[in-house]
Tab-separated table of C-alpha atoms in Angstrom:
chain	number	residue	atom	x	y	z
C	1	UNK	CA	-6.851	-75.689	31.259
C	2	UNK	CA	-5.979	-75.168	27.336
C	3	UNK	CA	-4.101	-71.890	25.658
C	4	UNK	CA	-6.464	-70.936	23.909
C	5	UNK	CA	-6.329	-68.191	20.986
C	6	UNK	CA	-9.079	-65.519	21.939
C	7	UNK	CA	-8.650	-63.038	19.903
C	8	UNK	CA	-6.743	-62.217	16.179
C	9	UNK	CA	-5.718	-59.581	14.694
C	10	UNK	CA	-3.462	-58.710	11.524
C	11	UNK	CA	-2.220	-55.759	9.090
C	12	UNK	CA	-0.955	-54.855	5.459
C	13	UNK	CA	0.852	-51.681	4.494
C	14	UNK	CA	-1.126	-49.208	2.493
C	15	UNK	CA	1.524	-49.564	-0.393
C	16	UNK	CA	0.240	-51.984	-3.725
C	17	UNK	CA	2.861	-54.035	-6.014
C	18	UNK	CA	2.080	-55.513	-8.295
C	19	UNK	CA	3.733	-58.309	-10.863
C	20	UNK	CA	3.497	-55.479	-13.326
C	21	UNK	CA	4.793	-52.558	-11.023
C	22	UNK	CA	7.718	-54.943	-10.126
C	23	UNK	CA	8.548	-55.671	-13.897
C	24	UNK	CA	9.134	-52.509	-14.242
C	25	UNK	CA	11.556	-51.799	-11.681
C	26	UNK	CA	14.339	-54.603	-11.949
C	27	UNK	CA	16.684	-55.170	-14.753
C	28	UNK	CA	16.993	-59.369	-14.381
C	29	UNK	CA	12.895	-60.588	-16.310
C	30	UNK	CA	12.901	-61.279	-19.765
C	31	UNK	CA	9.877	-63.574	-21.500
C	32	UNK	CA	10.856	-66.229	-22.112
C	33	UNK	CA	11.412	-67.967	-24.897
C	34	UNK	CA	8.260	-70.297	-25.832
C	35	UNK	CA	6.878	-68.979	-22.250
C	36	UNK	CA	5.727	-66.003	-20.824
C	37	UNK	CA	5.683	-62.983	-22.297
C	38	UNK	CA	5.000	-61.413	-19.051
C	39	UNK	CA	6.625	-61.611	-15.565
C	40	UNK	CA	2.304	-60.413	-14.220
C	41	UNK	CA	2.253	-64.386	-16.587
C	42	UNK	CA	5.505	-66.130	-15.003
C	43	UNK	CA	4.242	-65.709	-11.491
C	44	UNK	CA	1.056	-66.440	-11.934
C	45	UNK	CA	1.633	-70.303	-13.019
C	46	UNK	CA	4.486	-69.969	-11.079
C	47	UNK	CA	4.040	-69.483	-7.688
C	48	UNK	CA	0.890	-68.192	-8.536
C	49	UNK	CA	1.688	-64.003	-6.852
C	50	UNK	CA	-0.388	-61.650	-8.305
C	51	UNK	CA	-0.037	-58.919	-5.395
C	52	UNK	CA	1.659	-58.002	-2.470
C	53	UNK	CA	2.061	-55.107	0.102
C	54	UNK	CA	4.991	-52.725	0.518
C	55	UNK	CA	5.691	-50.436	4.021
C	56	UNK	CA	6.247	-47.242	1.945
C	57	UNK	CA	8.707	-44.310	3.067
C	58	UNK	CA	9.185	-43.570	7.075
C	59	UNK	CA	7.053	-46.596	7.709
C	60	UNK	CA	8.366	-49.532	10.491
C	61	UNK	CA	8.486	-53.086	10.645
C	62	UNK	CA	7.159	-52.776	14.443
C	63	UNK	CA	4.526	-49.731	13.726
C	64	UNK	CA	2.948	-52.659	11.743
C	65	UNK	CA	2.982	-54.910	14.800
C	66	UNK	CA	1.480	-52.705	16.696
C	67	UNK	CA	-1.560	-52.309	14.651
C	68	UNK	CA	-1.895	-56.050	14.532
C	69	UNK	CA	-1.411	-56.631	17.827
C	70	UNK	CA	-4.123	-53.444	18.638
C	71	UNK	CA	-6.162	-55.463	15.877
C	72	UNK	CA	-5.901	-59.004	18.762
C	73	UNK	CA	-6.679	-57.182	21.220
C	74	UNK	CA	-9.585	-55.446	19.827
C	75	UNK	CA	-11.024	-59.231	18.775
C	76	UNK	CA	-10.320	-60.304	21.776
C	77	UNK	CA	-11.817	-57.784	23.793
C	78	UNK	CA	-9.322	-56.911	25.862
C	79	UNK	CA	-7.597	-53.949	26.832
C	80	UNK	CA	-4.198	-53.256	26.669
C	81	UNK	CA	-3.656	-53.396	30.313
C	82	UNK	CA	-5.516	-57.381	30.256
C	83	UNK	CA	-1.557	-58.238	28.882
C	84	UNK	CA	1.695	-59.127	31.187
C	85	UNK	CA	2.715	-61.308	28.253
C	86	UNK	CA	3.901	-60.299	24.771
C	87	UNK	CA	6.455	-63.155	22.466
C	88	UNK	CA	7.181	-60.617	19.163
C	89	UNK	CA	8.554	-63.229	15.824
C	90	UNK	CA	10.839	-61.096	12.659
C	91	UNK	CA	14.391	-61.502	10.972
C	92	UNK	CA	13.494	-57.414	10.154
C	93	UNK	CA	13.076	-55.433	13.527
C	94	UNK	CA	13.291	-51.515	13.157
C	95	UNK	CA	17.314	-51.483	14.011
C	96	UNK	CA	19.801	-54.217	15.112
C	97	UNK	CA	19.736	-52.638	18.860
C	98	UNK	CA	16.790	-51.911	20.299
C	99	UNK	CA	15.075	-54.973	19.941
C	100	UNK	CA	11.205	-54.104	17.553
C	101	UNK	CA	9.689	-56.350	19.882
C	102	UNK	CA	10.451	-53.200	22.668
C	103	UNK	CA	8.836	-50.393	20.219
C	104	UNK	CA	5.859	-52.506	19.896
C	105	UNK	CA	5.492	-52.883	23.637
C	106	UNK	CA	5.525	-49.100	23.914
C	107	UNK	CA	3.784	-48.395	20.631
C	108	UNK	CA	0.644	-49.634	22.015
C	109	UNK	CA	1.656	-48.356	25.559
C	110	UNK	CA	1.805	-51.339	27.320
C	111	UNK	CA	3.579	-52.329	30.088
C	112	UNK	CA	3.729	-55.986	29.711
C	113	UNK	CA	7.290	-58.092	29.778
C	114	UNK	CA	8.363	-58.879	25.870
C	115	UNK	CA	10.337	-61.488	24.530
C	116	UNK	CA	11.545	-61.327	20.875
C	117	UNK	CA	11.801	-64.229	19.000
C	118	UNK	CA	14.700	-64.229	16.181
C	119	UNK	CA	12.735	-66.229	12.911
C	120	UNK	CA	11.781	-65.618	9.825
C	121	UNK	CA	9.352	-68.230	8.189
C	122	UNK	CA	9.412	-69.870	11.534
C	123	UNK	CA	8.953	-67.048	13.740
C	124	UNK	CA	5.392	-67.393	14.373
C	125	UNK	CA	5.301	-70.735	15.699
C	126	UNK	CA	8.583	-69.813	17.245
C	127	UNK	CA	6.703	-67.080	19.152
C	128	UNK	CA	3.813	-69.338	20.158
C	129	UNK	CA	6.539	-72.489	21.932
C	130	UNK	CA	7.144	-69.262	23.558
C	131	UNK	CA	4.718	-68.153	25.224
C	132	UNK	CA	3.515	-71.406	25.683
C	133	UNK	CA	5.802	-72.722	27.626
C	134	UNK	CA	5.333	-68.939	29.440
C	135	UNK	CA	2.474	-69.667	30.128
C	136	UNK	CA	2.344	-72.981	31.764
C	137	UNK	CA	5.075	-72.029	34.162
C	138	UNK	CA	2.072	-69.558	35.226
C	139	UNK	CA	3.808	-66.147	36.087
C	140	UNK	CA	1.568	-65.404	33.135
C	141	UNK	CA	-2.426	-65.213	31.560
C	142	UNK	CA	-2.056	-63.532	28.875
C	143	UNK	CA	-0.520	-62.726	25.481
C	144	UNK	CA	0.528	-61.804	22.703
C	145	UNK	CA	1.989	-63.348	20.006
C	146	UNK	CA	2.746	-61.496	17.469
C	147	UNK	CA	4.695	-61.650	13.850
C	148	UNK	CA	5.649	-59.496	11.708
C	149	UNK	CA	8.022	-59.414	8.467
C	150	UNK	CA	9.533	-56.899	6.416
C	151	UNK	CA	11.865	-59.155	3.020
C	152	UNK	CA	11.032	-56.213	0.862
C	153	UNK	CA	13.630	-54.093	2.404
C	154	UNK	CA	16.009	-57.103	1.932
C	155	UNK	CA	15.368	-58.460	-0.752
C	156	UNK	CA	17.773	-57.403	-3.828
C	157	UNK	CA	15.864	-54.455	-6.014
C	158	UNK	CA	16.384	-55.430	-9.647
C	159	UNK	CA	16.304	-59.437	-8.867
C	160	UNK	CA	12.406	-60.185	-10.267
C	161	UNK	CA	12.046	-63.840	-8.292
C	162	UNK	CA	12.433	-62.606	-4.860
C	163	UNK	CA	10.532	-59.804	-5.133
C	164	UNK	CA	7.942	-61.544	-7.083
C	165	UNK	CA	7.024	-63.952	-4.098
C	166	UNK	CA	7.511	-62.028	-0.839
C	167	UNK	CA	5.138	-59.418	0.852
C	168	UNK	CA	5.858	-57.361	3.703
C	169	UNK	CA	2.636	-58.244	6.657
C	170	UNK	CA	2.210	-58.545	10.388
C	171	UNK	CA	-0.417	-60.521	12.028
C	172	UNK	CA	-0.264	-61.176	16.799
C	173	UNK	CA	-2.835	-63.110	17.913
C	174	UNK	CA	-3.536	-63.269	22.142
C	175	UNK	CA	-2.689	-66.332	23.919
C	176	UNK	CA	-5.216	-66.837	27.544
C	177	UNK	CA	-5.168	-69.947	29.983
C	178	UNK	CA	-8.785	-70.939	29.783
C	179	UNK	CA	-9.696	-73.532	32.089
C	180	UNK	CA	-11.442	-75.901	29.823
C	181	UNK	CA	-10.391	-78.713	27.209
C	182	UNK	CA	-12.543	-79.091	24.955
C	183	UNK	CA	-10.414	-75.966	22.986
C	184	UNK	CA	-7.086	-74.800	23.008
C	185	UNK	CA	-4.121	-76.009	21.152
C	186	UNK	CA	-3.721	-79.088	20.809
C	187	UNK	CA	-1.098	-81.048	19.088
C	188	UNK	CA	2.341	-78.876	17.927
C	189	UNK	CA	5.303	-80.847	15.626
C	190	UNK	CA	8.753	-78.483	15.242
C	191	UNK	CA	12.051	-79.270	14.667
C	192	UNK	CA	15.608	-77.604	13.728
C	193	UNK	CA	17.692	-78.377	11.173
C	194	UNK	CA	21.107	-76.129	11.305
C	195	UNK	CA	23.038	-77.000	8.670
C	196	UNK	CA	21.062	-74.943	6.539
C	197	UNK	CA	20.836	-72.243	7.104
C	198	UNK	CA	22.125	-71.783	3.213
C	199	UNK	CA	19.123	-71.932	2.296
C	200	UNK	CA	18.023	-68.501	3.328
C	201	UNK	CA	21.047	-66.096	5.089
C	202	UNK	CA	21.849	-62.514	4.403
C	203	UNK	CA	25.855	-62.634	4.521
C	204	UNK	CA	26.090	-59.540	5.086
C	205	UNK	CA	25.501	-56.634	8.250
C	206	UNK	CA	27.120	-58.957	11.483
C	207	UNK	CA	28.914	-60.491	13.058
C	208	UNK	CA	31.058	-62.589	10.785
C	209	UNK	CA	30.808	-60.249	8.099
C	210	UNK	CA	31.210	-57.047	9.184
C	211	UNK	CA	28.358	-53.550	7.190
C	212	UNK	CA	31.426	-52.379	4.493
C	213	UNK	CA	31.976	-50.771	1.103
C	214	UNK	CA	32.590	-54.485	-0.393
C	215	UNK	CA	29.628	-55.881	1.812
C	216	UNK	CA	27.110	-53.427	-0.611
C	217	UNK	CA	29.802	-54.084	-3.822
C	218	UNK	CA	29.295	-57.534	-2.819
C	219	UNK	CA	25.197	-57.289	-2.151
C	220	UNK	CA	25.997	-58.924	0.418
C	221	UNK	CA	23.672	-57.226	2.419
C	222	UNK	CA	20.734	-58.436	0.858
C	223	UNK	CA	18.820	-62.029	0.659
C	224	UNK	CA	20.473	-64.591	-0.928
C	225	UNK	CA	18.158	-68.209	-1.364
C	226	UNK	CA	18.083	-71.581	-3.351
C	227	UNK	CA	15.009	-71.928	-3.715
C	228	UNK	CA	15.432	-75.910	-5.075
C	229	UNK	CA	16.374	-77.151	-2.171
C	230	UNK	CA	13.856	-74.910	-0.085
C	231	UNK	CA	11.486	-76.258	-2.178
C	232	UNK	CA	12.137	-79.947	-1.836
C	233	UNK	CA	13.026	-79.592	1.795
C	234	UNK	CA	9.986	-77.772	2.695
C	235	UNK	CA	7.405	-80.390	1.199
C	236	UNK	CA	8.474	-83.075	3.020
C	237	UNK	CA	8.707	-80.822	6.163
C	238	UNK	CA	5.484	-79.628	5.230
C	239	UNK	CA	3.445	-82.906	5.314
C	240	UNK	CA	5.606	-84.171	8.311
C	241	UNK	CA	4.441	-80.851	10.233
C	242	UNK	CA	0.767	-81.726	10.031
C	243	UNK	CA	0.172	-85.873	9.875
C	244	UNK	CA	3.289	-85.146	13.364
C	245	UNK	CA	0.878	-82.643	14.540
C	246	UNK	CA	-2.810	-83.817	14.253
C	247	UNK	CA	-1.564	-87.657	16.276
C	248	UNK	CA	-0.444	-85.945	18.611
C	249	UNK	CA	-3.728	-83.791	19.377
C	250	UNK	CA	-4.864	-87.825	18.657
C	251	UNK	CA	-7.270	-86.788	15.104
C	252	UNK	CA	-7.195	-87.448	12.109
C	253	UNK	CA	-6.393	-85.649	8.222
C	254	UNK	CA	-10.119	-86.856	8.140
C	255	UNK	CA	-11.342	-84.238	11.257
C	256	UNK	CA	-9.155	-81.785	9.876
C	257	UNK	CA	-11.958	-78.411	8.382
C	258	UNK	CA	-9.301	-76.491	7.092
C	259	UNK	CA	-5.762	-75.919	7.125
C	260	UNK	CA	-4.328	-72.238	7.868
C	261	UNK	CA	-0.715	-72.791	5.884
C	262	UNK	CA	2.736	-70.945	6.216
C	263	UNK	CA	1.855	-69.447	3.051
C	264	UNK	CA	5.081	-70.017	1.069
C	265	UNK	CA	3.437	-70.156	-2.049
C	266	UNK	CA	0.856	-71.165	-3.884
C	267	UNK	CA	2.007	-73.700	-6.417
C	268	UNK	CA	3.794	-75.355	-3.161
C	269	UNK	CA	0.590	-74.971	-0.978
C	270	UNK	CA	-1.347	-77.475	-3.745
C	271	UNK	CA	1.112	-80.360	-4.075
C	272	UNK	CA	1.297	-80.616	-0.404
C	273	UNK	CA	-1.752	-81.311	-0.440
C	274	UNK	CA	-1.945	-83.434	-3.300
C	275	UNK	CA	0.593	-85.169	-0.513
C	276	UNK	CA	-1.291	-85.598	2.181
C	277	UNK	CA	-4.989	-86.384	-0.362
C	278	UNK	CA	-7.346	-83.544	0.812
C	279	UNK	CA	-8.547	-81.305	-1.642
C	280	UNK	CA	-6.547	-78.311	-2.095
C	281	UNK	CA	-9.986	-75.768	-0.822
C	282	UNK	CA	-9.807	-77.333	2.715
C	283	UNK	CA	-6.187	-74.491	2.456
C	284	UNK	CA	-6.710	-71.053	3.747
C	285	UNK	CA	-4.172	-68.611	1.485
C	286	UNK	CA	-3.771	-65.200	1.529
C	287	UNK	CA	-1.157	-65.658	-0.756
C	288	UNK	CA	-2.536	-64.333	-4.002
C	289	UNK	CA	-2.711	-61.157	-2.317
C	290	UNK	CA	-0.269	-60.876	0.182
C	291	UNK	CA	2.460	-62.983	-1.075
C	292	UNK	CA	4.578	-65.120	1.268
C	293	UNK	CA	5.418	-62.421	4.747
C	294	UNK	CA	8.349	-64.960	6.762
C	295	UNK	CA	7.254	-64.784	9.855
C	296	UNK	CA	3.366	-63.559	9.847
C	297	UNK	CA	1.563	-65.553	6.323
C	298	UNK	CA	0.318	-68.543	9.258
C	299	UNK	CA	-1.284	-65.254	12.062
C	300	UNK	CA	-2.438	-63.448	9.103
C	301	UNK	CA	-3.825	-66.001	7.019
C	302	UNK	CA	-5.770	-66.862	10.716
C	303	UNK	CA	-7.559	-63.652	11.297
C	304	UNK	CA	-8.676	-63.474	7.880
C	305	UNK	CA	-10.023	-67.234	7.863
C	306	UNK	CA	-11.272	-65.161	11.590
């Protein structure tokens, strides 16, 4: 038996936000002396994003996820009653309680068991790990693995850099046990380093620093990033992950025809291609028009590559 992706689906909000839109919004951008005259020029040169999508008023995390799930089921040729497990990865649920995965289950009119994994950029892989383990137990046959994030809600609207990097979106795959050894998920490489949590954090609004007027004044309810540290760490771990997962699958890099990476940035993926000595054309990228959609970036790219 193998765990096989038999359908993919994605959904991006209708609202398109360009670099020019962001330049008109923020207060901390200024033309670079001897460099970029506009924020658009800076963003394209620095990380590669031209536009991204943001949710509109009244739209939320579970709306995006539910539509991605419907699209994945359509692609798989299955109905909602064929699904007995939903595993969702996100850091940006509709509200603290109840879980956005429950809202997704209700919106697609499913009775499947749902589980929500609290994770950002690793959310799709983490949800896939959980779904794989539960399918292996024999209790479940068909899983919807959905990853969704709306980073725009948690980014300081006065800071240009994260606004140019991140976008909102959702992606889903249908994962099923199939009696085959010719295809399916063949190799995984994962890990955790909890001491690096300060690289990307939202300090305000949790049990350690409950929401208050002081949190609002400090703007600690917005995401804080250590971008230089993230860049260095991520590239090294991208390289390790590719090498370890291909080894686990019993193949070499020369056997790989397409890489669908986390859409961290175009510049980071170009650096990864150089370190792996692989043509950049082998990397399937959506970043230019989606930005980094956090947990959703891999399944969105998988769907667009399908």
